[in-house]
Amino acid sequence: MATLDSCGSPDHQLIRFIPDEDLVPGIATWKPSLCTMCGAGCGLLVRVMQGEAEVVHNGQNGLVQMGLAKKLEGNPNHPVNLGKLCARGQAGLQVLYHPDRLRNPLKRTGARGSGQFQEVTWDAALGELLAQLSALRTSDAGALAFLSRPLQGQRRELVERFLKSFGAPPAIAYEPLDEAVLRQANLLSFGHSQLPTLDLARADYLLSFGADFLGTWNSPVSQSIGYGEMRQGRPGRRGRFAQIESRMSQTGANADEWIPCRPGTEGVLALGIANVILQDKEFVHDAHSRPASLIAGWSDGLPDFTPEMVEKQTGVSAAAIARLAHDLTHSGLGAVIIGGPPLAHTNGLFNALAVNALESLVDAARNQPALLSFTPAVPFASAAAPSAKGPQSSFAAINALSQSVLSGAAHEPKVLLLDNANPVFSAPPATRMPEAIAKIPYVASFGSFIDETSVWADLVLPDHAPLESWLDDVPAAGAVSMVAGLAPPAVRPLHNTRAMPDVILDLGHQLGGSVAAALPWKTYDEMLQAAFLPLRKHPGSIDAKDDDEFWSKVQQQGGWWSVPAANGAAGRAAANAGSGSAAPAAPAAPPGARAAAKFAEPQFDGAPNDFPFYFLPYASQALGDGSLAHLPWLQEMPDVLTTAMWSSWVELNPQTAERLKILPGELVEITSQHGSVRAPAVLSPGIAPDLVAMPIGQGHINFGRYASHRGANPLAILAPLTEAETGSLAWAATRVKLARVGGVDQANLILYAGGMSGFPHEEEPHR
Amino acid sequence: MRALNDRGKWLVIAVLGVGLFIFAAKTVPFGHAQTQVTTPSPSQAPGRVGATQTGDSDVFTTDHHSAIAAMRDFLGLRSQPVQPIAFPHKTHLANNLKCLDCHAGADVGPDAAIPSVKFCMTCHLVIATDKPEIKKVAAFQARHEDIPWVRVYNYSQYAHVRFNHAPHIRANVACATCHGDLTKQTTAQRVVNLDMGYCLTCHEQRQAPIDCQTCHF
Amino acid sequence: MEKTSEQIQRDLVRPLYRTGTAYWIAVAFCSSLVLAGVSAFCYQLYHGIGVWGLNSPVFWAFDITNFVFWIGISHAGTLISAILRLANATWRRPVTRCAEAITVFALSIGAIIPLCHIGRPWLGYYLIPYPSERHIWPNFRSPLLWDFFAILTYLTGSVSFLILPIIPDFASIRDTTTGWRKRFYGALSLGWEGTPRQWHRLETAMHIMAIVIIPVAVSVHTIVSWDFAMTLVPMWHTGIFGPYFVVGAIFSGIAALILAMALLRKFLHLEEYLHPIHFQNLGKLLLTMSLLWFYFTFAERLTTWYGNGTPEMTVFWFTIRQKFAPFFWTMVFCNFIIPVPILAIKRLRTITGTVIASSTIVIGMWLERFLIVVPSLERKFLSYSWGTYRPTWVEDTLMASSFGLMALLYLLFSKFVPMISIWELKAGLPEHTPVVAVEVPAGATNLSARESPFPGGVSS
Amino acid sequence: MPHKWAMVIDLDRCTGCEACVVACHAENNIPTAGEDQAARGRTKHWIRVERYWEGEFPNARIRFQPVLCQQCDAAPCEPVCPTYASYHTSEGLNAQVYNRCVGTRFCANACPYNVRFFNFYNPVWEKPLNLQLNPDVSVREVGIMEKCTFCVQRIHGAEIQAEAEKRELKDGEFNPACVQSCSPKAMVFGDLNDPASEVSRLAKSGRNTKLLGELGTLPNVNYLERNS
């Protein structure tokens, strides 16, 4: 173990700085942290060991012995992930050490968007931004915009306070694949504007409408833990599940029954199943329950959704519908969930409400706690409550921003603060994001990387990497108890960066007046302490005699939760058993009176004759929505269904390929009314013949050395169709046509199975 | 047998020629980085614009620094370390300090650890402050620099040895067994040749495991 | 038309003295090939095996193909020469030395290849069992180690087998020349005086060597085949590989010998020594081997087909029907369909005919080795991890260079050593056959080297 | 009694999430090969999740199967290594001694599972990605074979820890990185010589099969069949 430390040659020219911390070399310490690679909010343990890093101190290059993060694992005490961590979470280490991470504040030197920057000092950078903000505050405070990925925990509170006291509109939280439709549906059906927590460990049967719950949807680690228990955790009792989707996801690949269904008609299928159940005389149900008010015709037994009629619309056979209904009601404890593509249609809310209604129907017949529940909110004093208007749609927000800039509306944004959101890459072309960003007079970015959006910035104030930051997160799903994750920095900052919340606090204090008054904390950790200390009053994982002990224990444990931390899995089971407060039993009145939902045909962009294929962009198992494409571990992780690495690809049914004379690995062009992309073809038996699918994630032009100029971005050809009620982007509602471009050689498809690019791999499965 | 001698000469010339070629290949900068790393050129990767250039190379590999280094490593040649400060082990040991007082990691973990200048100064703030070497130590701290000690004992990276001090200390192996009698040395010198034969002999005597993977992994 | 001793001496020694432009061009060409190979090897040494087209799971390809190929070629000489010596076939006399030289050079090339092919050639000495305090010995269970010893033994044997009968020729050159050559050949002739004692010892040594070298030669290629057969890899793990490899080796060896003889005949103007009968006789041998080779190939494939194991059949069809089918059928054409009619029909079994047959056989046998090594690795068990191999310029260069090295060594050898055994040829002359020269004048060193005291040479 | 390390992989629990793949990269200093090398089939994945399609649309099914070094008792890779770089330890592991390896690649050809990987080039980490390197594990250089070690550094660490505390190792006290990360607990690691260990219990399951078991390599990785 001594050897690695000494690989620098003895005559190394760099000086050595005195270390700030005393570490025993070769001995690992495990420090808690939180995962920020997706929204699930898993707890981490970071393996920290002493190592030698090249750093810059006071403008001087040198070496210093410091604690370095070596590995990320799940925090066994954290109620969401119980010591487990997915591939993406583990790759978070590479965010910290990424060679393209920004190391100093940058000031633009070239033309806007040219990517030419020069390093400046923090004083200079903050001075410049402060001048901009001060000027704006006196002239047009409403013209300040803040655009970020959905912020976690107190960060959101901090930013909201800053903006509010500044006089600016609320922050725009943007993520390309948001869950606004499901949140809205859950609010209507169950009274919770959240995604559900699944207790799969108790499940005997699960019917999933498109929810990739083992891969990218909701809280995958928590759900995978439950899945293992559902399959083999109870001797003699193996839970089964059926997946309804027209392109087989990683979850669908594990299903006992995989049923393709015409895109956008999942709600019809759910009601078809409900119809069968409602006709079942032996099955006791309440005809005037919540579903009855939400779904037209429910009280009458859904006469428009007989299996035969549903078969015509969905393509799922009446026999299969009857079987699903039977399995759902006769397999013990069952549940129905929806997620992903079915929500991304113009009638997404209807689909969600229909599935939720089916879930309520199945659940109401039992007197056991439901498998679906909603993680209770943590009683923070100043919690930034979810907006009363219901869930905000990312697309509507970003579109409004863009339109107001481009049309020159009153209070059009003049200064944009950007924090890791990348709409230039991920918003559909119709939003004209690049134009809009270019037209905003001043853009400052907090991102750690230059991406397609922050390349337009005038000023970059690089944030710490998550492992260098104070983190807090309140997972909205994945645990049945209240969970508030918190972690101090696991390692010292490697580069000349500053934490975004501290920069905001600093800016606020310097702006003075009401802004300074609204931000009474010197640093972000002070703010966190103020928010967390009141939790000591509530029974939970930490037993402390005073605030100091509580605060230090919160940091040691990686957060606070309302069940004792000691018995993770057992605790979850116990909490489940005790949680009679299953979701539907505690409904809040849905906001406003609302007509019962009727089925409306999903709208698609493009005429079926010209654009014969449905187009499905889907979140990549490795790269998520593209924000993780810069991490080499994830780029080189073979996609589990196609085995592709470092590539993008188009999934086609072999029949389709044969008809269009497309060979495996050949370059294919996909054209919608809004543009076209090229990618190599992968033939997959797990996709409907009228559908082509493409993973999101590649196609970056400006995102570090590992992601730039690789593959194609399917989001770039999406139509700006939205879900009718929530305004969410209907990202599965674009139709496309397909053409063979040919040439295996130019396709750059790298498949693990098959060994080499361009080699059409035949497979004969044998062991 | 002069003819054979002739041949011998040619053989030597041929071997030297190949050697020279390899040397040239090692020193001419058509570096390794090109062979494996695929990066867009800097102009295509604006993300790199702000990156601080630190160190002499952008990549870390297991390469030798030069052909000569490779040859020396292959032949097991090492130069004696030259320390920035003439640290007298014997004086410290004579003053009843124990090895573990300063090399504190040795009994708990793999690495014995060389203390940082802060640790030195805990004593030398008051002791022997007038000595020239101590003044050097103080000067390092005043500059916020650590003392660039040169490692005396370490394994070649290519030996793939994962040595752990702690089990050896628990097995009552005296420090002097492997590091020589430091009561007689000023700066530590490499007085024991810690090659694999040395390790194995001791392991056999003490019936410690001699399975390869005990140390090599 | 019989030659006299003097004519023989003059004709066969002539190439040592006279060097034409063509020779220098050939040397320059071969040297540049070798130099290219050395450069390619240095490039590979510096960067790693990655400059080859190997990948996971095709960890061997051109390297081992060439290794097996050259070791196979090496079975031409010593083995054939030994058998012919033991059988006392008198027509062998002009043939043996060309053959034995092929063995030594091909074997040397074969022996170099594994050292170049390993990932860390500088640690090649780990294969040598030497005592050290580390108690580490090479693994005697590994067929590669058997290879190491088998090749070393065969090389030692072949070198002695080649050198021993040259000594009298060196002496005869020494005795007929002056200047540096006299000193040079004087040193090489190791004090040969041609005394009856020396002749007797030479004869005994050759006799023992001829007997010993045959099992060694058979074992070498058997052991090379075990590099494959000792694994579980589909189509490698078969008992037929030992004899199959030996047959293939002798097959390709004879073909190489015919080619070498034809070239020597043309360029060293040895038309009067290497007669069509030599080519015809070797052609007959080649025909036998071709039939045997086909028999073994057929037997190997047939048993696999009847066994019908999934992993084996995957490789089987992959080779004969899918990706490698063009190579496979080329191989069958080159090794069987083309050479058999040529060699079987007496009218076609001319020098030109045998040379054409031999050329296709050398190509075919290289393909045979390639088809043994690569398809099995590309299609090994779990289909998820199947691979694809494509050679790179480095491998092409190294392969070309191995041919260049072979030719270069042969060219240089022919400049220093008479390519046909002078004394053996003389011993075959009618003037020698009856009784001749039993009385060797004492101290007559001038004569001694030329006249063997033993009728019919020393072979048996 | 010496340990006999073994693994059970429950294919009914495995979701194909590949957390194990990244965990292994992070733990064992496995470099990413990069696009060019990946295209040449030279990635190093000490563990990979194989997937096999069965049937055609709409009845297509997928079988996932994580494959790592099977740590065979009768390992075909061991006898063929001429330098003993590949050998069997007393604890039943197939060890690869990097410093002894000359790179004949014979072991990789002999391995029926294709789980041995060769360093075709020196590994490269673009700074500061090298700071993620685990100091408990060697960084292998060019010309060396490498493979899954069952995270021998963790085994050693736990054994040394237990010895320091003068106690026996506990079942489940430590796990290889892949097992540690496995959310659905599809992978279980432990000592087969301990009849009370979870791995012993699971290995007795009626669903137990061995990968390419017909070859007689006696793997120490057990697969529990998907359908109960």
Tab-separated table of C-alpha atoms in Angstrom, chain D residues 76-184:
chain	number	residue	atom	x	y	z
D	76	PRO	CA	-8.292	-24.466	-16.743
D	77	CYS	CA	-6.307	-21.241	-16.494
D	78	GLU	CA	-3.946	-22.476	-13.811
D	79	PRO	CA	-2.039	-25.420	-15.255
D	80	VAL	CA	-1.296	-23.641	-18.522
D	81	CYS	CA	0.554	-20.706	-16.994
D	82	PRO	CA	4.268	-21.365	-17.417
D	83	THR	CA	5.317	-19.081	-14.578
D	84	TYR	CA	2.773	-19.862	-11.860
D	85	ALA	CA	1.367	-16.341	-12.196
D	86	SER	CA	-2.024	-18.014	-12.191
D	87	TYR	CA	-2.317	-20.382	-9.260
D	88	HIS	CA	-4.679	-21.648	-6.610
D	89	THR	CA	-4.475	-20.215	-3.114
D	90	SER	CA	-5.110	-22.152	0.054
D	91	GLU	CA	-8.434	-20.334	0.392
D	92	GLY	CA	-9.709	-21.617	-2.913
D	93	LEU	CA	-9.100	-18.491	-4.960
D	94	ASN	CA	-7.657	-18.360	-8.444
D	95	ALA	CA	-4.949	-15.838	-7.839
D	96	GLN	CA	-3.197	-13.817	-10.477
D	97	VAL	CA	0.270	-12.743	-9.369
D	98	TYR	CA	0.855	-9.674	-11.482
D	99	ASN	CA	4.581	-9.382	-10.960
D	100	ARG	CA	5.085	-12.971	-12.034
D	101	CYS	CA	3.001	-12.640	-15.190
D	102	VAL	CA	4.944	-12.458	-18.427
D	103	GLY	CA	1.836	-12.124	-20.552
D	104	THR	CA	1.600	-15.333	-22.580
D	105	ARG	CA	-2.198	-14.902	-22.501
D	106	PHE	CA	-2.484	-18.686	-22.429
D	107	CYS	CA	-4.681	-18.538	-19.324
D	108	ALA	CA	-7.118	-16.202	-21.040
D	109	ASN	CA	-7.460	-18.562	-23.964
D	110	ALA	CA	-7.897	-21.514	-21.672
D	111	CYS	CA	-10.597	-19.813	-19.610
D	112	PRO	CA	-14.003	-20.936	-20.906
D	113	TYR	CA	-15.733	-17.956	-19.305
D	114	ASN	CA	-13.650	-15.205	-20.935
D	115	VAL	CA	-13.168	-13.446	-17.635
D	116	ARG	CA	-9.452	-12.782	-17.887
D	117	PHE	CA	-8.357	-9.452	-19.251
D	118	PHE	CA	-5.098	-8.329	-20.720
D	119	ASN	CA	-3.391	-4.976	-20.410
D	120	PHE	CA	-2.834	-4.286	-24.058
D	121	TYR	CA	-1.449	-0.863	-23.132
D	122	ASN	CA	-0.401	0.873	-19.992
D	123	PRO	CA	-3.554	2.067	-18.273
D	124	VAL	CA	-4.173	5.793	-18.398
D	125	TRP	CA	-6.018	8.059	-15.987
D	126	GLU	CA	-6.436	11.637	-17.007
D	127	LYS	CA	-5.495	13.707	-13.999
D	128	PRO	CA	-6.927	14.087	-11.468
D	129	LEU	CA	-8.980	10.936	-12.105
D	130	ASN	CA	-5.965	9.034	-10.789
D	131	LEU	CA	-6.815	10.284	-7.297
D	132	GLN	CA	-9.702	7.806	-7.242
D	133	LEU	CA	-7.244	4.901	-7.348
D	134	ASN	CA	-7.595	2.488	-4.469
D	135	PRO	CA	-4.233	2.248	-2.706
D	136	ASP	CA	-5.080	-1.257	-1.505
D	137	VAL	CA	-5.048	-2.599	-5.044
D	138	SER	CA	-2.218	-2.752	-7.573
D	139	VAL	CA	-2.348	-0.720	-10.718
D	140	ARG	CA	-1.529	-3.223	-13.425
D	141	GLU	CA	0.757	-2.166	-16.209
D	142	VAL	CA	1.122	-3.189	-19.808
D	143	GLY	CA	1.559	-6.856	-20.652
D	144	ILE	CA	-0.178	-8.299	-17.600
D	145	MET	CA	-3.266	-10.459	-17.315
D	146	GLU	CA	-5.758	-9.453	-14.686
D	147	LYS	CA	-9.053	-10.744	-13.433
D	148	CYS	CA	-11.579	-10.713	-10.639
D	149	THR	CA	-9.927	-11.459	-7.318
D	150	PHE	CA	-13.089	-11.766	-5.213
D	151	CYS	CA	-11.742	-8.457	-3.873
D	152	VAL	CA	-8.839	-10.172	-2.163
D	153	GLN	CA	-7.807	-6.851	-0.647
D	154	ARG	CA	-11.040	-6.836	1.303
D	155	ILE	CA	-10.548	-10.443	2.346
D	156	HIS	CA	-7.061	-9.606	3.573
D	157	GLY	CA	-8.239	-6.455	5.283
D	158	ALA	CA	-10.972	-8.305	7.130
D	159	GLU	CA	-8.655	-11.145	8.085
D	160	ILE	CA	-6.026	-8.770	9.418
D	161	GLN	CA	-8.694	-6.863	11.314
D	162	ALA	CA	-10.089	-10.057	12.844
D	163	GLU	CA	-6.620	-11.208	13.766
D	164	ALA	CA	-5.889	-7.855	15.423
D	165	GLU	CA	-9.073	-8.211	17.421
D	166	LYS	CA	-8.274	-11.877	18.107
D	167	ARG	CA	-11.545	-13.244	16.796
D	168	GLU	CA	-12.927	-15.302	13.952
D	169	LEU	CA	-14.294	-13.743	10.802
D	170	LYS	CA	-18.049	-13.320	10.878
D	171	ASP	CA	-20.266	-14.308	7.984
D	172	GLY	CA	-21.157	-11.232	5.961
D	173	GLU	CA	-18.630	-9.107	7.828
D	174	PHE	CA	-17.181	-8.008	4.522
D	175	ASN	CA	-18.155	-8.431	0.906
D	176	PRO	CA	-16.545	-7.930	-2.457
D	177	ALA	CA	-17.479	-4.613	-4.014
D	178	CYS	CA	-19.986	-6.146	-6.430
D	179	VAL	CA	-21.819	-7.997	-3.675
D	180	GLN	CA	-21.758	-4.947	-1.453
D	181	SER	CA	-23.444	-2.823	-4.105
D	182	CYS	CA	-26.084	-5.330	-5.206
D	183	SER	CA	-29.425	-3.737	-4.362
D	184	PRO	CA	-31.696	-6.770	-4.781
